[in-house]
C-alpha positions as a printed Julia matrix, in Angstrom:
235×3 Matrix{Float64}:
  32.5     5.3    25.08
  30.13    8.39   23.87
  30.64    6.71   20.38
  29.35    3.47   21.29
  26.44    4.76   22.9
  25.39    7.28   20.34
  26.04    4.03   18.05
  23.6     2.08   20.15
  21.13    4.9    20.32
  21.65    4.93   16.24
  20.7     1.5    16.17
  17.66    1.22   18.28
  16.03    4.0    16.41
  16.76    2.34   13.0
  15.89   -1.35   14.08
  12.8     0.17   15.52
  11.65    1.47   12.08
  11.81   -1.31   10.66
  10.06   -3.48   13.27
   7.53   -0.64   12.56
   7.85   -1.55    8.74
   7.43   -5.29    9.24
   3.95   -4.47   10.71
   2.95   -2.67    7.97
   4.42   -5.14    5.4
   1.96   -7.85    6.94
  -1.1    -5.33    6.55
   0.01   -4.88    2.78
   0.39   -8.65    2.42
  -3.67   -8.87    3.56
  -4.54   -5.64    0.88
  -2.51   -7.65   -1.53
  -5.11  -10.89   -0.97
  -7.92   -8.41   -1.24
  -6.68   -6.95   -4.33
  -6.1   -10.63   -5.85
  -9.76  -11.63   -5.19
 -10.91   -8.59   -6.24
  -9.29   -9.73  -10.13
 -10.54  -12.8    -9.89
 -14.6   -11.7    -9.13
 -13.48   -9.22  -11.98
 -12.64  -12.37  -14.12
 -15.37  -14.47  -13.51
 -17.17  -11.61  -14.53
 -15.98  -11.36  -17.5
 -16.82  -15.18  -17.84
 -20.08  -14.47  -17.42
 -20.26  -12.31  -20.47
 -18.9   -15.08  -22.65
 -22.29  -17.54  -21.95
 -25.34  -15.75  -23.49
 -24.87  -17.38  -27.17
 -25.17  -20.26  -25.76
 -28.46  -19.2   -23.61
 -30.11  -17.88  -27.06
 -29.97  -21.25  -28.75
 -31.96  -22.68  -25.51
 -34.36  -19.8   -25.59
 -34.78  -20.94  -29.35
 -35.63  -24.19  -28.25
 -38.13  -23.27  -25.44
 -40.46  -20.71  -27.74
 -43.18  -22.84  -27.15
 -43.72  -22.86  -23.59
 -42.77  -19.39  -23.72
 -45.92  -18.21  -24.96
 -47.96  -20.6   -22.44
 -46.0   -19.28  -19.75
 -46.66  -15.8   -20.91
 -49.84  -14.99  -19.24
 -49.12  -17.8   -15.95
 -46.28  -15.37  -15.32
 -47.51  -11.02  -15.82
 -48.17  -10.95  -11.79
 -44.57  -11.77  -11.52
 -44.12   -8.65  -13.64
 -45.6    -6.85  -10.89
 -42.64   -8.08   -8.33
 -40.16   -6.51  -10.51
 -40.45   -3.2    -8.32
 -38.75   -4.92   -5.59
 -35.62   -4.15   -7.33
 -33.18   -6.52   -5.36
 -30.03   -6.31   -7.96
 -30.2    -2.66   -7.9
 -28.72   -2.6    -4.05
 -26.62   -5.08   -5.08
 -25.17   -3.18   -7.28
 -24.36   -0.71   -4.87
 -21.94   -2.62   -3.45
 -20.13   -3.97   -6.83
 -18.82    0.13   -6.68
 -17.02   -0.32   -3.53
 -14.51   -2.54   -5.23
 -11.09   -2.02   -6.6
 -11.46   -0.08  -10.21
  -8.17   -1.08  -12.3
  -6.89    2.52  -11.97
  -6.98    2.46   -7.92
  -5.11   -1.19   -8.26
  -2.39    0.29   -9.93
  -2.02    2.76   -7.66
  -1.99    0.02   -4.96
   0.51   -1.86   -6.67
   3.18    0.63   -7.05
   2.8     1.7    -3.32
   3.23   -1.89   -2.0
   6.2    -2.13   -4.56
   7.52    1.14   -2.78
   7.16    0.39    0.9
   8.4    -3.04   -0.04
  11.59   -1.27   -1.44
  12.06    0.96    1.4
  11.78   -1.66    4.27
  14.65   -3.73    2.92
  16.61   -0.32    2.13
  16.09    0.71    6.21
  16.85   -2.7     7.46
  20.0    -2.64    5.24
  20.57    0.42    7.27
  20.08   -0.87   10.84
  22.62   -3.93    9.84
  25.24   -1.54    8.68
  24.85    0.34   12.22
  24.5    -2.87   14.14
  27.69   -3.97   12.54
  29.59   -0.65   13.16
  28.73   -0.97   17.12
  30.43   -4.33   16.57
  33.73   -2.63   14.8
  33.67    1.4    15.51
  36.42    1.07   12.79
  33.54    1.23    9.53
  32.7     4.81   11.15
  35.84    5.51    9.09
  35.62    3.16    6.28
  34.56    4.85    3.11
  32.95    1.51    1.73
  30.67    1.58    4.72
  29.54    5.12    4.69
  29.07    4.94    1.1
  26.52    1.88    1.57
  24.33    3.97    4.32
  24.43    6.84    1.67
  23.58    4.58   -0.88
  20.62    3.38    1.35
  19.35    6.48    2.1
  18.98    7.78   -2.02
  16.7     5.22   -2.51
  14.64    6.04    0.0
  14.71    9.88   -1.38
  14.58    8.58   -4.24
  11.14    6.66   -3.16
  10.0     9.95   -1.36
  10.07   11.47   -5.32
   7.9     8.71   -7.04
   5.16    9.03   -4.21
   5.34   13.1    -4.39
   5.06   12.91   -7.98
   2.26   10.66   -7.85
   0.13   13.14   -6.41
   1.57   15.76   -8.96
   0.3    13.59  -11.78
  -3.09   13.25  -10.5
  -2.25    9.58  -10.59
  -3.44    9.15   -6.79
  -7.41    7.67   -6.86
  -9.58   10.1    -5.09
 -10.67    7.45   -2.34
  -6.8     7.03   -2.18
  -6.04   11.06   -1.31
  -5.93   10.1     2.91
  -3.52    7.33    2.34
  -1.1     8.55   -0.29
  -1.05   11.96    2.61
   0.22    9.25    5.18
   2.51    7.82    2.95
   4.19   10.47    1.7
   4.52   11.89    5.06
   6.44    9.13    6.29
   8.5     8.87    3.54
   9.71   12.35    3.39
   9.88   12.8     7.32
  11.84    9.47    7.16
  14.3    11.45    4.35
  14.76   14.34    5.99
  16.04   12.3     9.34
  18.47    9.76    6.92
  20.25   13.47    6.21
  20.61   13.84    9.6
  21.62   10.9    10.24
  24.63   11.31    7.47
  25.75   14.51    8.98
  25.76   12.93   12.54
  28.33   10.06   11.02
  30.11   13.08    8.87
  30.63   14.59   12.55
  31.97   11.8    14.62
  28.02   10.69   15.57
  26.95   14.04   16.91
  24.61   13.07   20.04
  22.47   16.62   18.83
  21.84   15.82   14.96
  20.76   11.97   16.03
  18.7    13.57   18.48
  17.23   15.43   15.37
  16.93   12.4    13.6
  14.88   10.49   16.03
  12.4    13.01   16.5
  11.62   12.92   12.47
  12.15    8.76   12.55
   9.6     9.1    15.3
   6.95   11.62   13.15
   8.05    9.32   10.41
   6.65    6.22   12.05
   3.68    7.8    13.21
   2.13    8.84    9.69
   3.28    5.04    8.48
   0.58    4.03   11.67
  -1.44    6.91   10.53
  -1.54    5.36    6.83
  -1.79    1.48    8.61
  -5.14    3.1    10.32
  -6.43    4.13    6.66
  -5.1     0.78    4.79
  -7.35   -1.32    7.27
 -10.31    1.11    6.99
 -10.05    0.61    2.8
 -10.09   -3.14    3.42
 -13.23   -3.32    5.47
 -14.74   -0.83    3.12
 -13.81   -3.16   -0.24
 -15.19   -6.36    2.03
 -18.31   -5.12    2.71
């Protein structure tokens, strides 16, 4: 009986990361959009560039009222100290630059990795309440294991990331957040193998929530940041 309901306990802790996980996924599905239109202004940008041969052959053609429209139009001159374009330029710099889009990238790819690996998780637990037999299958506690040294394995890449200097200096906030939850979300996956190793000890999954729980509040924590970045690249 104290196995099922350190089993159930197991679960609901699990399962709840990863409802935690599908919430962020859709927030990283909506940067993803933002990061798609950002490419394509980027594109049609580069479009742009591509037209003024074509606008020197009508200039070439229009001389002529040129120089009658040259003296019509030196008061417009004077209106050039408005200076419009120069604001708008202003916000052109709040956009995406290809180096911070990387960066994006390979977090999305990460937290994309280590949702499936931590539902994988909460199905292998769900199915052990179901048959308290896997708790001594090897095949079954080698698949949580497995499970878990990707998700150290994630915790790595994002550390390194930050070792590299490969983390975008607007980015520094989020990649803290990130890493955070990855590594507090490590640390309770090893306590989580010793409390199977020990017949589901009710004090190391004790343990373990408590870091699942830090865990999942950096990963709302870095949520908080991701939306602030997308109202910053729409305005």
């Amino acid at each position: 009986m104290k196995k099922l309901l350190t089993m159930v306990f197991a679960v609901t802790f699990l399962t709840g990361c990863s409802e935690g996980l599908n919430d962020m996924d859709a927030d990283l599905k909506e940067l993803e959009e933002i990061v798609e239109a950002d490419k394509a202004e980027k594109a049609k940008e580069v479009a742009k560039e591509d037209k003024p041969v074509k606008e020197e052959e009508v200039v070439e053609k229009e001389e002529p009222k040129k120089e009658k429209e040259v003296v019509v139009k030196e008061p417009a001159k004077k209106e050039v100290k408005k200076e419009p374009a120069k604001k708008e330029v202003a916000k052109e710099v709040v956009a995406f630059t290809d180096v911070e889009l990387e960066y994006l990238e390979v977090i999305m790819k990460s937290m994309e990795v280590y949702s499936e690996k931590m539902n994988d998780v909460a199905t292998l637990m769900d199915d052990s309440a179901t048959d308290p037999s896997l708790l001594l299958d090897m095949d079954w506690k080698n698949k949580i294991s497995g499970n878990f040294m990707i998700v150290t394995m994630l915790t790595s890449v994002i550390a390194d990331m930050e070792k590299t200097n490969s983390v975008p200096i607007r980015f520094k906030t989020l990649h803290e957040h990130v890493y955070n939850g990855f590594h507090l979300m490590s640390m309770a996956n090893d306590k989580t193998t010793q409390a199977i190793e020990d017949g589901f000890d009710a004090g190391l999954l004790s343990e373990s929530e408590k870091l699942a729980s830090d865990s999942g509040e950096e990963f709302n924590a870095f949520t908080v940041e991701l939306k602030r970045l997308k109202e910053e690249v729409v305005e």
